[in-house]
Coordinates of C-alpha atoms in Angstrom, one line a residue:
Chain Z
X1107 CA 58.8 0.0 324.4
X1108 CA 62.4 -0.4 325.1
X1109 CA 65.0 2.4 324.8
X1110 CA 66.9 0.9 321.8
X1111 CA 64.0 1.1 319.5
X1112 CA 64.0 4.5 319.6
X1113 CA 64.1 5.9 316.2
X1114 CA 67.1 8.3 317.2
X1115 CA 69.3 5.4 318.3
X1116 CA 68.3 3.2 315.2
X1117 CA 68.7 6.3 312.9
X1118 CA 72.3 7.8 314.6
X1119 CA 73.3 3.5 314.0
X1120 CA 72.6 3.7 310.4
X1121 CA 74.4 6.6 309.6
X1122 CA 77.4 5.1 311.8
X1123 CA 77.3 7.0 315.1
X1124 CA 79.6 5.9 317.3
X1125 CA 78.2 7.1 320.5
X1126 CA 75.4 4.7 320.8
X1127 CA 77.5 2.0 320.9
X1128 CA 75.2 0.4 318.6
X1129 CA 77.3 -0.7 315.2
X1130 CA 77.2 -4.0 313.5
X1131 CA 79.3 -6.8 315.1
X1132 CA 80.0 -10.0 313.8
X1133 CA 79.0 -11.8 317.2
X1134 CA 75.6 -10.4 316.8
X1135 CA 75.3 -11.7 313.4
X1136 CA 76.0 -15.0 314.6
X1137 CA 73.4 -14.4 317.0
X1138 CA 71.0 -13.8 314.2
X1139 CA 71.9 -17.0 312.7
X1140 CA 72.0 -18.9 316.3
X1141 CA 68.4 -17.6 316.3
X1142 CA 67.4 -18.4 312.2
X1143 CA 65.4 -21.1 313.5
X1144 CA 63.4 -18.9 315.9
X1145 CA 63.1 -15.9 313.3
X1146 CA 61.9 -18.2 310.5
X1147 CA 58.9 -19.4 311.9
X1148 CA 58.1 -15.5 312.6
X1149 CA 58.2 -15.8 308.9
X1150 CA 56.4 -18.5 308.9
X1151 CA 53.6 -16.9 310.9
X1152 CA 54.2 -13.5 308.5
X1153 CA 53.2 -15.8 305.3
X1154 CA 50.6 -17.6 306.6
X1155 CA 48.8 -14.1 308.5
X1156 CA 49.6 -12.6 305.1
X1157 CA 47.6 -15.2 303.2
X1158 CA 44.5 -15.7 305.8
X1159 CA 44.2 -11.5 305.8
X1160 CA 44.3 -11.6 302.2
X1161 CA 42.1 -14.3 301.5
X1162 CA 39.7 -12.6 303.3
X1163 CA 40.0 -9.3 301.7
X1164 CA 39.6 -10.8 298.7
X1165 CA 36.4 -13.0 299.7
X1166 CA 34.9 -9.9 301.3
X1167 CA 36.2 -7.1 299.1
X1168 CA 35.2 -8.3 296.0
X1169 CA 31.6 -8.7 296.3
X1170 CA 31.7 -5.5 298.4
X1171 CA 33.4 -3.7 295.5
X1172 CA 30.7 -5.2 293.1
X1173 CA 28.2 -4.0 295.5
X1174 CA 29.5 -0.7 295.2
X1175 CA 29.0 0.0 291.6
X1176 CA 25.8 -2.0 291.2
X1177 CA 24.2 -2.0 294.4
X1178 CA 20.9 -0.1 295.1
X1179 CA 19.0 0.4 298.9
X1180 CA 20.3 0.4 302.1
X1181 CA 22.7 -3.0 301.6
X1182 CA 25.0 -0.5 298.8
X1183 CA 24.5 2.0 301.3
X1184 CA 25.7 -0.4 304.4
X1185 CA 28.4 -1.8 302.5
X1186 CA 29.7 1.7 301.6
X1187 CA 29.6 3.2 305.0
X1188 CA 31.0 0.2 306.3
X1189 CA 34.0 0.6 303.6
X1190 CA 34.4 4.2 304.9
X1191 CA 34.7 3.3 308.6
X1192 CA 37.1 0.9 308.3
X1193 CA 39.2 3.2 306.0
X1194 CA 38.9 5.7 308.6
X1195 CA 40.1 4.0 311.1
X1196 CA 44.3 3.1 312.7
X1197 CA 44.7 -0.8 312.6
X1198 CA 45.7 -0.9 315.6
X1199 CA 42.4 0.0 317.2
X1200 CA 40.8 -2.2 314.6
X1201 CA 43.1 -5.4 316.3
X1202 CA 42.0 -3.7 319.9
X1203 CA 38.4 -4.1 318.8
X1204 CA 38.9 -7.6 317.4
X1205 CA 41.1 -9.2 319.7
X1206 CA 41.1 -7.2 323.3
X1207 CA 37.1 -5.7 323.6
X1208 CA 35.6 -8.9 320.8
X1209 CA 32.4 -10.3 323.0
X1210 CA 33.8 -13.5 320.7
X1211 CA 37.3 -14.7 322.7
X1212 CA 39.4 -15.0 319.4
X1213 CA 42.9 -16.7 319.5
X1214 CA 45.6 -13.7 318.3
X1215 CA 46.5 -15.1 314.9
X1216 CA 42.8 -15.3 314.0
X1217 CA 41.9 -11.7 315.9
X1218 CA 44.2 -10.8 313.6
X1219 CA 43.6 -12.0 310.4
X1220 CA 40.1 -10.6 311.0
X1221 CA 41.6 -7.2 311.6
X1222 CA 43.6 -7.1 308.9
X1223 CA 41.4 -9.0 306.6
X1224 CA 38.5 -6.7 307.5
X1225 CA 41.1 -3.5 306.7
X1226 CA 42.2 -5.4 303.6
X1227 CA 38.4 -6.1 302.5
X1228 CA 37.3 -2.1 302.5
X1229 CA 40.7 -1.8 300.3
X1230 CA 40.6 -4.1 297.9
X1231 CA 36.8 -3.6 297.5
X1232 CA 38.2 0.3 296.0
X1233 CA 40.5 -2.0 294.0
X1234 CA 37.6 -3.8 292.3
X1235 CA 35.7 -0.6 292.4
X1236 CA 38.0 1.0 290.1
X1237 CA 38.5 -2.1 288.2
X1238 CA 35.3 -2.9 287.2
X1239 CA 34.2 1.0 286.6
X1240 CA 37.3 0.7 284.4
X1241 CA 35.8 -2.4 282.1
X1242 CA 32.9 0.0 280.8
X1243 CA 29.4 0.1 280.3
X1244 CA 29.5 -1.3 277.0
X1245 CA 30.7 -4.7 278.1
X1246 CA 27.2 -5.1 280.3
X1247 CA 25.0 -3.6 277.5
X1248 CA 26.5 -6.4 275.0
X1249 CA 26.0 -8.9 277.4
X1250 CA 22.7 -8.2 278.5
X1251 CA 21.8 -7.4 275.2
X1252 CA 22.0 -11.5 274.4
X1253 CA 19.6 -11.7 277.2
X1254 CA 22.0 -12.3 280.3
X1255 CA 20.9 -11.6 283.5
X1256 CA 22.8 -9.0 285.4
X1257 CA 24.2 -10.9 287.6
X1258 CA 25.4 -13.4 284.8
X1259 CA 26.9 -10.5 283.2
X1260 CA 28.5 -9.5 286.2
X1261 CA 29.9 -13.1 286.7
X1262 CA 31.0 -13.7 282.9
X1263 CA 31.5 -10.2 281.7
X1264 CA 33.1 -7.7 283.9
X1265 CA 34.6 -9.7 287.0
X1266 CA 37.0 -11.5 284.8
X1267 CA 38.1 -8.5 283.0
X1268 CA 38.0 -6.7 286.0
X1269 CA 40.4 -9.2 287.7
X1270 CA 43.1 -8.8 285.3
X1271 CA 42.8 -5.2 285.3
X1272 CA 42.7 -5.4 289.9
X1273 CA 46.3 -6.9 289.4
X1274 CA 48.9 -3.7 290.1
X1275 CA 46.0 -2.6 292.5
X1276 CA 46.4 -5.7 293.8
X1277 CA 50.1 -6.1 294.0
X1278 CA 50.6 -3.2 295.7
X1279 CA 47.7 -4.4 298.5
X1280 CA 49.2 -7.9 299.1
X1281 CA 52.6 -6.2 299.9
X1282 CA 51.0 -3.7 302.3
X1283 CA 49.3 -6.3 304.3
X1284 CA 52.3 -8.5 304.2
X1285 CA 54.6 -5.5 305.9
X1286 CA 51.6 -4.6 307.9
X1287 CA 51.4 -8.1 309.8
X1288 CA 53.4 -6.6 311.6
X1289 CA 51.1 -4.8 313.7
X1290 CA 50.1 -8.3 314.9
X1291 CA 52.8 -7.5 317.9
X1292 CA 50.5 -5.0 319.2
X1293 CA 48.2 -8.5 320.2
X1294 CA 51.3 -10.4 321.2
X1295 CA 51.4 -12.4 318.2
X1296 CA 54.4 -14.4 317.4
X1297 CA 54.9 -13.1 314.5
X1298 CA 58.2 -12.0 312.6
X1299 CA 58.4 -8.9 314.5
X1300 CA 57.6 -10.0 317.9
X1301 CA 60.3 -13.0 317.7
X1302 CA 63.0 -10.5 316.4
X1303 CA 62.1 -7.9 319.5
X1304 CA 62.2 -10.7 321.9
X1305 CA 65.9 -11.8 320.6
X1306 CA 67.5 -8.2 320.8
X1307 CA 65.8 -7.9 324.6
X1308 CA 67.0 -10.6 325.9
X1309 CA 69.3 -10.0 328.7
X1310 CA 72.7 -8.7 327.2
X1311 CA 71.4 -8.5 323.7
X1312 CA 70.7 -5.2 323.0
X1313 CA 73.3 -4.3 321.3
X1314 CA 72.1 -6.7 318.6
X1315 CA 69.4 -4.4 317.8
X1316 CA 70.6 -3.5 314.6
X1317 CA 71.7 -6.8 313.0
X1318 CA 68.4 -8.2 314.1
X1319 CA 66.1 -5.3 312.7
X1320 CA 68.3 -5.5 309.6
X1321 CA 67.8 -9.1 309.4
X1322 CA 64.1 -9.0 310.2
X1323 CA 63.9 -6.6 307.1
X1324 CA 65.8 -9.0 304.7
X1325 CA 63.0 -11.4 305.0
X1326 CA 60.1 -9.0 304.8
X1327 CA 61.7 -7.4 301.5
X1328 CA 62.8 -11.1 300.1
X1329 CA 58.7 -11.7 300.5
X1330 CA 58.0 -8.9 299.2
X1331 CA 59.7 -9.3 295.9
X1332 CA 58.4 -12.6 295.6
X1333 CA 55.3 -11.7 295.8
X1334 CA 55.5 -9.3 293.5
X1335 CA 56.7 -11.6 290.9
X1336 CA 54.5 -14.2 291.3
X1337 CA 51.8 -11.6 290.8
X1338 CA 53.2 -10.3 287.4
X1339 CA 53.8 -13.9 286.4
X1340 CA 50.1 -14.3 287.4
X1341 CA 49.2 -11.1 285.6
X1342 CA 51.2 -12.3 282.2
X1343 CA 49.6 -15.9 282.2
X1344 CA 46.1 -14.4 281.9
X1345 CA 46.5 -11.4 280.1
X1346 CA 44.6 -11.0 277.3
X1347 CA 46.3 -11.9 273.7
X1348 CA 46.7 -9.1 271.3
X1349 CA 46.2 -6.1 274.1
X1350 CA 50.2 -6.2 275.0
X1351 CA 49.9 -7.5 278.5
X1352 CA 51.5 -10.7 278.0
X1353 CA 55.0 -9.8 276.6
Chain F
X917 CA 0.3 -7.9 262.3
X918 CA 3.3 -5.9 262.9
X919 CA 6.8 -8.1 263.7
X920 CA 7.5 -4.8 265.4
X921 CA 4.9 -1.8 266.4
X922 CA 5.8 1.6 268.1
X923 CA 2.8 3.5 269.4
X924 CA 3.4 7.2 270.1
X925 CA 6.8 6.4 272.1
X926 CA 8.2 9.0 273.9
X927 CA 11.3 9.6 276.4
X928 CA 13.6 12.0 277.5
X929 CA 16.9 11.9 279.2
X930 CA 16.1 14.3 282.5
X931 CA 14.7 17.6 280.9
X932 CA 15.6 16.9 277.2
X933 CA 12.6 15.1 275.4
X934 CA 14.4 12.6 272.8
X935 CA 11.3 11.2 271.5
X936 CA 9.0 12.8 271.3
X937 CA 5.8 10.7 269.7
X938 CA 7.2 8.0 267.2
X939 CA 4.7 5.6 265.9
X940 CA 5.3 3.3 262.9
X941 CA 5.6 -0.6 262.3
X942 CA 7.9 -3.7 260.4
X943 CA 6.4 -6.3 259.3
X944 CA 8.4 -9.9 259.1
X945 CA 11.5 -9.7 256.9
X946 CA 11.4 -5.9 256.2
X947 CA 14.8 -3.7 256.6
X948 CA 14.2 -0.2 258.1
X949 CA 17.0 1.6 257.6
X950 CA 16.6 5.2 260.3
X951 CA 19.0 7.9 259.4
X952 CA 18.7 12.1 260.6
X953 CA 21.1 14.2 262.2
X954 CA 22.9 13.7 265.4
X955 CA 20.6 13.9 267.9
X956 CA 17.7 13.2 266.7
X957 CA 17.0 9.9 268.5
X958 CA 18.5 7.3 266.1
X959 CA 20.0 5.4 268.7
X960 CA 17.8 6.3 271.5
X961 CA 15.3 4.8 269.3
X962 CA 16.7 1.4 268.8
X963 CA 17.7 1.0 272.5
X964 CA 14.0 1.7 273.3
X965 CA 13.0 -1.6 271.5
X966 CA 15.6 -4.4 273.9
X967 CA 15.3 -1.7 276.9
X968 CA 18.5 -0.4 277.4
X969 CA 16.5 2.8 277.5
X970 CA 13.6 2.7 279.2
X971 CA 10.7 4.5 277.5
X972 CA 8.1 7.6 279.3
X973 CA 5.2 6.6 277.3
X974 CA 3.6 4.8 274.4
X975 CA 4.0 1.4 274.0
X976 CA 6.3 -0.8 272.0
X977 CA 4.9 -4.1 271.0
X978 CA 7.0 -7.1 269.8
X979 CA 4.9 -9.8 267.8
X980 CA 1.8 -8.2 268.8
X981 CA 2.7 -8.4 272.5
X982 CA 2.8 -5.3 274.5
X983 CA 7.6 -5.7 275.6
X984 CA 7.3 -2.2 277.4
X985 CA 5.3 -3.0 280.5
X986 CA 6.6 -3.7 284.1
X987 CA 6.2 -7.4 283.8
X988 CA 8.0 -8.0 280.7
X989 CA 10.8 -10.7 281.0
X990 CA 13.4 -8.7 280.1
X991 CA 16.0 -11.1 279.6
X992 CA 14.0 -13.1 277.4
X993 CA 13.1 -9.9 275.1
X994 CA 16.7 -9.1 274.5
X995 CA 17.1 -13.2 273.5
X996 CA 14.6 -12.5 270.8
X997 CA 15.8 -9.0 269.4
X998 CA 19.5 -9.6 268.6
X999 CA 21.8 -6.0 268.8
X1000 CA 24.9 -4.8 267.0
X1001 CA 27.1 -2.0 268.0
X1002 CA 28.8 0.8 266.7
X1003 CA 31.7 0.2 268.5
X1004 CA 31.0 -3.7 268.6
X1005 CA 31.6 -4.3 272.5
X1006 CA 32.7 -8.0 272.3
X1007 CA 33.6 -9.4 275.2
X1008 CA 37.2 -8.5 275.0
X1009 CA 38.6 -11.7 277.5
X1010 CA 37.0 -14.1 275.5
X1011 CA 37.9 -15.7 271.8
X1012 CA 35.9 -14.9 268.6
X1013 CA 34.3 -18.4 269.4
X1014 CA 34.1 -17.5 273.4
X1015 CA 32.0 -14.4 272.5
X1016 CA 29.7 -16.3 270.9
X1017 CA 29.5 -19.1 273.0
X1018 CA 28.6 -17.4 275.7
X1019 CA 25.0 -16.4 275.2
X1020 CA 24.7 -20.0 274.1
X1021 CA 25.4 -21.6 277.0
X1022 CA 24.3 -19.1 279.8
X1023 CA 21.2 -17.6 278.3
X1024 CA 20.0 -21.0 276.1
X1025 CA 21.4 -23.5 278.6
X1026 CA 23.4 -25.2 275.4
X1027 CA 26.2 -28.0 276.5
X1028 CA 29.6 -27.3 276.2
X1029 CA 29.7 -29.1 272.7
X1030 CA 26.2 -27.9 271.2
X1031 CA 27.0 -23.8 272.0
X1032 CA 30.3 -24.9 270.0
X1033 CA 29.3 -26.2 267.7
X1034 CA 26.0 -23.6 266.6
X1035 CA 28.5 -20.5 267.0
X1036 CA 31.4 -21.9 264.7
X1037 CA 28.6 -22.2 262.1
X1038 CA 27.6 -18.8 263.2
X1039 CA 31.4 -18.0 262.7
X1040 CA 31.0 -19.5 259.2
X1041 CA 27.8 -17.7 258.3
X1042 CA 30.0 -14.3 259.0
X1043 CA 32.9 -15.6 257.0
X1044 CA 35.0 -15.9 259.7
X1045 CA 35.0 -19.4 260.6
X1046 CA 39.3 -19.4 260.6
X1047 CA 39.2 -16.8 263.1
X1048 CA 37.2 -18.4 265.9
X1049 CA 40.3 -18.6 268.6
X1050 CA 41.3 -14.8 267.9
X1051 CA 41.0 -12.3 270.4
X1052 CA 39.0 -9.3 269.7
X1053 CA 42.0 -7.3 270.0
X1054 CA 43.9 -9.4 267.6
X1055 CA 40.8 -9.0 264.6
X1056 CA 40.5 -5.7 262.7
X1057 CA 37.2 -3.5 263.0
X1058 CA 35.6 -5.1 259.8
X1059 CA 35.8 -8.5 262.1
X1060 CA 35.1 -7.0 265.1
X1061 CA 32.0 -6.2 264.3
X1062 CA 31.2 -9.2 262.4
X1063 CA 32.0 -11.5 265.5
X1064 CA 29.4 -9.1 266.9
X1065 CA 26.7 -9.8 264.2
X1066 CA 27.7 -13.5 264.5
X1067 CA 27.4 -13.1 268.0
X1068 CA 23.8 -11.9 268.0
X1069 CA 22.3 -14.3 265.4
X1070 CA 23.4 -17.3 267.6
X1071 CA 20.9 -16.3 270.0
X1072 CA 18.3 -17.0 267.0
X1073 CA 16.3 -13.6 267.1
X1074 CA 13.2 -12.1 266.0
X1075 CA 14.6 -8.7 265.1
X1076 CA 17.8 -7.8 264.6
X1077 CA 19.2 -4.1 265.9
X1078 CA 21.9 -2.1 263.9
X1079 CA 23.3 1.1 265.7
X1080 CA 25.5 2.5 263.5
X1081 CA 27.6 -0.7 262.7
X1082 CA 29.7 0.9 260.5
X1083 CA 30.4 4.3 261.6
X1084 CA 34.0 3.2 263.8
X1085 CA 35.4 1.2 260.4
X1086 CA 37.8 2.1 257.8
X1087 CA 36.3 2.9 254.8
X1088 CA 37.9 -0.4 253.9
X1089 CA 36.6 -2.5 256.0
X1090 CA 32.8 -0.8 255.9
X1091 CA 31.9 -3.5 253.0
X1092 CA 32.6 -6.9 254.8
X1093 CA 30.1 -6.1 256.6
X1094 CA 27.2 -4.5 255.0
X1095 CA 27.7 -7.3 252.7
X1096 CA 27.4 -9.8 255.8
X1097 CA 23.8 -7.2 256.4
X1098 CA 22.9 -7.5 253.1
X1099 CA 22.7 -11.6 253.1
X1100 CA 21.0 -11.2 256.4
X1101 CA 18.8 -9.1 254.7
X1102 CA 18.3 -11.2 252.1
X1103 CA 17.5 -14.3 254.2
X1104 CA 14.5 -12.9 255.5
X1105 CA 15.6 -11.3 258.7
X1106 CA 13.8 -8.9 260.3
X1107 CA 16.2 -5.6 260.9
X1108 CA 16.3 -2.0 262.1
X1109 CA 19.5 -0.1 261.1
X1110 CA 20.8 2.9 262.3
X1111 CA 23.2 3.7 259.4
X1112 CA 24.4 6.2 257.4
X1113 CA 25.5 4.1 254.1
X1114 CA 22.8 5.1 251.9
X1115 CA 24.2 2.4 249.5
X1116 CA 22.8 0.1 251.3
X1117 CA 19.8 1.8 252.4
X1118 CA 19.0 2.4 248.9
X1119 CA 19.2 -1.3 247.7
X1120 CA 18.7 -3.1 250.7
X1121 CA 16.4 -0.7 252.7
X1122 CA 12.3 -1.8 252.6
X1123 CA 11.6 1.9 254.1
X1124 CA 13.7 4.8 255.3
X1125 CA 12.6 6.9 258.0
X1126 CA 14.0 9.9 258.2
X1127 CA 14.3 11.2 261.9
X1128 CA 14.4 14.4 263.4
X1129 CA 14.2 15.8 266.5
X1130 CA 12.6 13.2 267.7
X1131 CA 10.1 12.9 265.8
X1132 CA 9.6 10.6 262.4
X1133 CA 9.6 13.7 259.9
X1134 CA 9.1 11.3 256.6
X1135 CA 8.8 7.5 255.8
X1136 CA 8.7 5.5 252.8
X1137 CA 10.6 2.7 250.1
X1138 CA 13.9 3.9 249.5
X1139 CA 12.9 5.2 246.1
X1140 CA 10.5 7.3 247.3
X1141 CA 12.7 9.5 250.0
X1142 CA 15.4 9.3 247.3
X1143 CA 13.7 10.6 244.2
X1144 CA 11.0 12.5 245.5
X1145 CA 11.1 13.3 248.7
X1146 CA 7.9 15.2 250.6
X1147 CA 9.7 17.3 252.9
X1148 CA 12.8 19.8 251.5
X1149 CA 14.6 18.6 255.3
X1150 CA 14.6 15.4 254.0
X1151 CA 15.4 15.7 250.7
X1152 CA 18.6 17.9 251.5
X1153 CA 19.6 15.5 254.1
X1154 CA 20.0 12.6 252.1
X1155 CA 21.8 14.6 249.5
X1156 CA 24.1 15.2 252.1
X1157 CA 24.7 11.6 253.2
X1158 CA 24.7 10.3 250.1
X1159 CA 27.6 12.3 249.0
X1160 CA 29.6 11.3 252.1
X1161 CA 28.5 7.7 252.1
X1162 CA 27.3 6.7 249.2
X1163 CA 30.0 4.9 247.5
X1164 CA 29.9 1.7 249.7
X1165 CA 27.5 -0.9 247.8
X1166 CA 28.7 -3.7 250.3

């Protein structure tokens, strides 16, 4: 890693430290915006590994979630130790295990996505967990009571109360995995990250540090926030009438 | 033959013996109304007959068929015993019309238009055919629960369950629907209510039994328990109720 990450240089730069010689310039800005093109499709990358990684947390955590409060035998037991493991462990060994020691030679944007995706999936599935355990038992007894199977119930019933209520959870989970893309530098992805490191060490660049960190972190927390709101706006077009979700 | 038959049913929930040896049978078109005290195995009772609860022993037969055996379809014996609840559980993401759709079309494989158009006359039939695109949490208990009744009948049952479908309501809104029970009643249906309004019970009840720890401790037509009751348990019980609910004619 190179000597102007370090955290002291960064930190002594924000609080205006002279010392360091690293302070915001206005010819580094306009290195930034020489380099927009090059940084936005690091975005690019960003959104779309955001998406793929959350997709498949969804696909994976959801039934695994459902699993988890239903489930009997060794698959519930399976699908919870599995949950635990993956909880357990840093993302960056999961990438190591998916991308550098994988018997399956994956490309680094999918290695990733299954890393983070797989990370996502034992998240989200406590998400559902808590969402579904939230709907109550009285929502299955009425519906099996007309004679629906459990899995119809399940399917009918609960998930799409349980959805609604997995929304904050939710929110909160799509904005971690979006910063947490990130990681994808450990595997050489070309990622947001990775494209604003390899501006600021360039030969004769590092002083830009700053302005492109600073930059790099506009676009993250612009994402962010629009993610967010297209999740409340998802949130307020199904909420149920008359419980005071929908404003 | 018995619509409904319980032969020495027990069960217990871990160490605590709830049942503990209840026999009796309806015919077709009675209305057993169960009260005793908390406790006593009022609900447990009622949950034994679609198998929410699963029973220890005895048998419980439905139309002369033995519903309590390992290969009893399930599914198919909660289609024919429809169940209301005291705190209605309708589905709370779908309209008063969704809730009663739904069996429809998942459980008796109804098309979109057919499951419509059997629950808005279901609506009807509850007197609450203008509410049919409310939201449970838009309708006040008294509707609640008759969404729920509605809700239940559309599935065409046998038997219909009552656990306590009045005990979470207003004292206002306790009359809409024991007067919805009371036309049910009246029509020929075949229920078993857990209730406490003994105005009901006493006009609309065929025979009260009168539970107690677990066991049936007295049985009999309304006028029976409520004149001249065998046991002094009983008799004081029902003085009880009757002086806390007995004002609600429905």
């Amino acid at each position: 890693m190179s000597a102007a990450l370090a955290p002291d240089v960064v930190l002594s730069a924000v609080v205006g430290g002279v010392d360091t010689g690293v302070v915001l310039q206005a010819s580094d800005w306009e290195f930034v915006y020489r380099n927009r093109r090059f940084l936005l499709l690091g975005a690019g990358v960003t959104v779309a590994l955001t998406l793929t990684s959350v997709v498949l947390g969804l696909l994976a955590g959801l039934p695994a979630g459902i699993v988890e409060v239903y489930g009997t035998g060794p698959v519930a037991g399976a699908v919870r130790r599995t949950g635990v493991l993956l909880r357990g462990t840093p993302i960056l060994v999961i990438l190591a295990f998916t991308f550098f020691v994988n018997p399956v030679n994956l490309g680094a944007f999918e290695a990733a996505t299954l890393g983070l995706g797989l990370r996502s999936a034992a998240y989200q599935s406590q998400i559902f967990r808590g969402a579904i355990q939230s709907v109550g038992g009285g929502q299955m007894e009425a519906a099996r009571s007309v004679g629906m199977s459990q899995y119809e119930a399940i399917r009918h019933v609960v998930v799409p109360q349980a959805l609604r209520r997995s929304i904050p959870g939710f929110q909160n989970e799509f904005t971690i995995v979006l910063k947490d893309t990130s990681v994808a530098f450990f595997i050489g992805l070309a990622e947001l990250i990775t494209r604003g490191f390899n501006l600021f060490t360039q030969p004769g660049q590092s002083e830009s540090v700053l302005e492109v960190i600073l930059a790099v972190s506009a676009v993250y927390f612009v994402l962010t926030v629009l993610t967010n709101q297209g999740l409340e706006l998802l949130g307020r077009r199904f909420a149920i009438p008359g419980t005071g979700g929908e404003r | 033959m018995s619509l409904l038959e319980f032969e020495d049913v027990h069960q217990s929930y871990g160490d605590e013996e709830v049942l503990r040896g209840i026999s009796f049978g309806m015919d077709r078109s009675d209305v057993e109304v169960v009260i005793g005290p908390s406790g006593s195995g009022k609900s447990t009772m009622l949950r034994c007959v679609n198998r929410l609860t699963d029973i220890d022993s005895g048998t419980i037969y439905l139309d002369g068929e033995p519903v309590t055996t390992p290969e009893t379809d399930v599914n198919d014996l909660r289609r024919r015993v429809g169940m209301v609840f005291q705190d209605f559980n309708l589905f709370a993401h779908r309209t008063a019309l969704g809730n009663v759709t739904l069996g429809l079309r998942e459980v008796l494989d109804y098309s979109k238009e057919e499951a419509r158009a059997e629950a808005t006359s279901q609506l009807e039939r509850v007197g609450l055919a203008d509410q049919a695109d409310s939201y449970p949490a838009e309708l006040s208990g008294g509707q609640k629960q008759r969404v729920g009744i509605a809700r239940a009948l559309a599935m065409d049952p046998e038997l219909m369950l009552f656990d306590e479908p009045t005990s979470a309501l207003d004292p206002e809104l306790i009359g809409e629907v024991l007067r919805v029970m009371r036309d049910l009643a009246e029509e020929g249906m075949t229920m078993l209510c857990v209730t406490h309004e003994m105005g009901f019970a006493r006009s609309a009840a065929s025979t009260i039994s009168f539970l107690d720890e677990g066991r049936v401790v007295e049985r009999g037509p309304p006028e029976q328990l409520f004149e001249a009751p065998e046991h002094e348990r009983t008799g004081e019980f029902l003085e009880r109720l009757t002086s806390l609910h007995g004002g609600q004619q429905g």
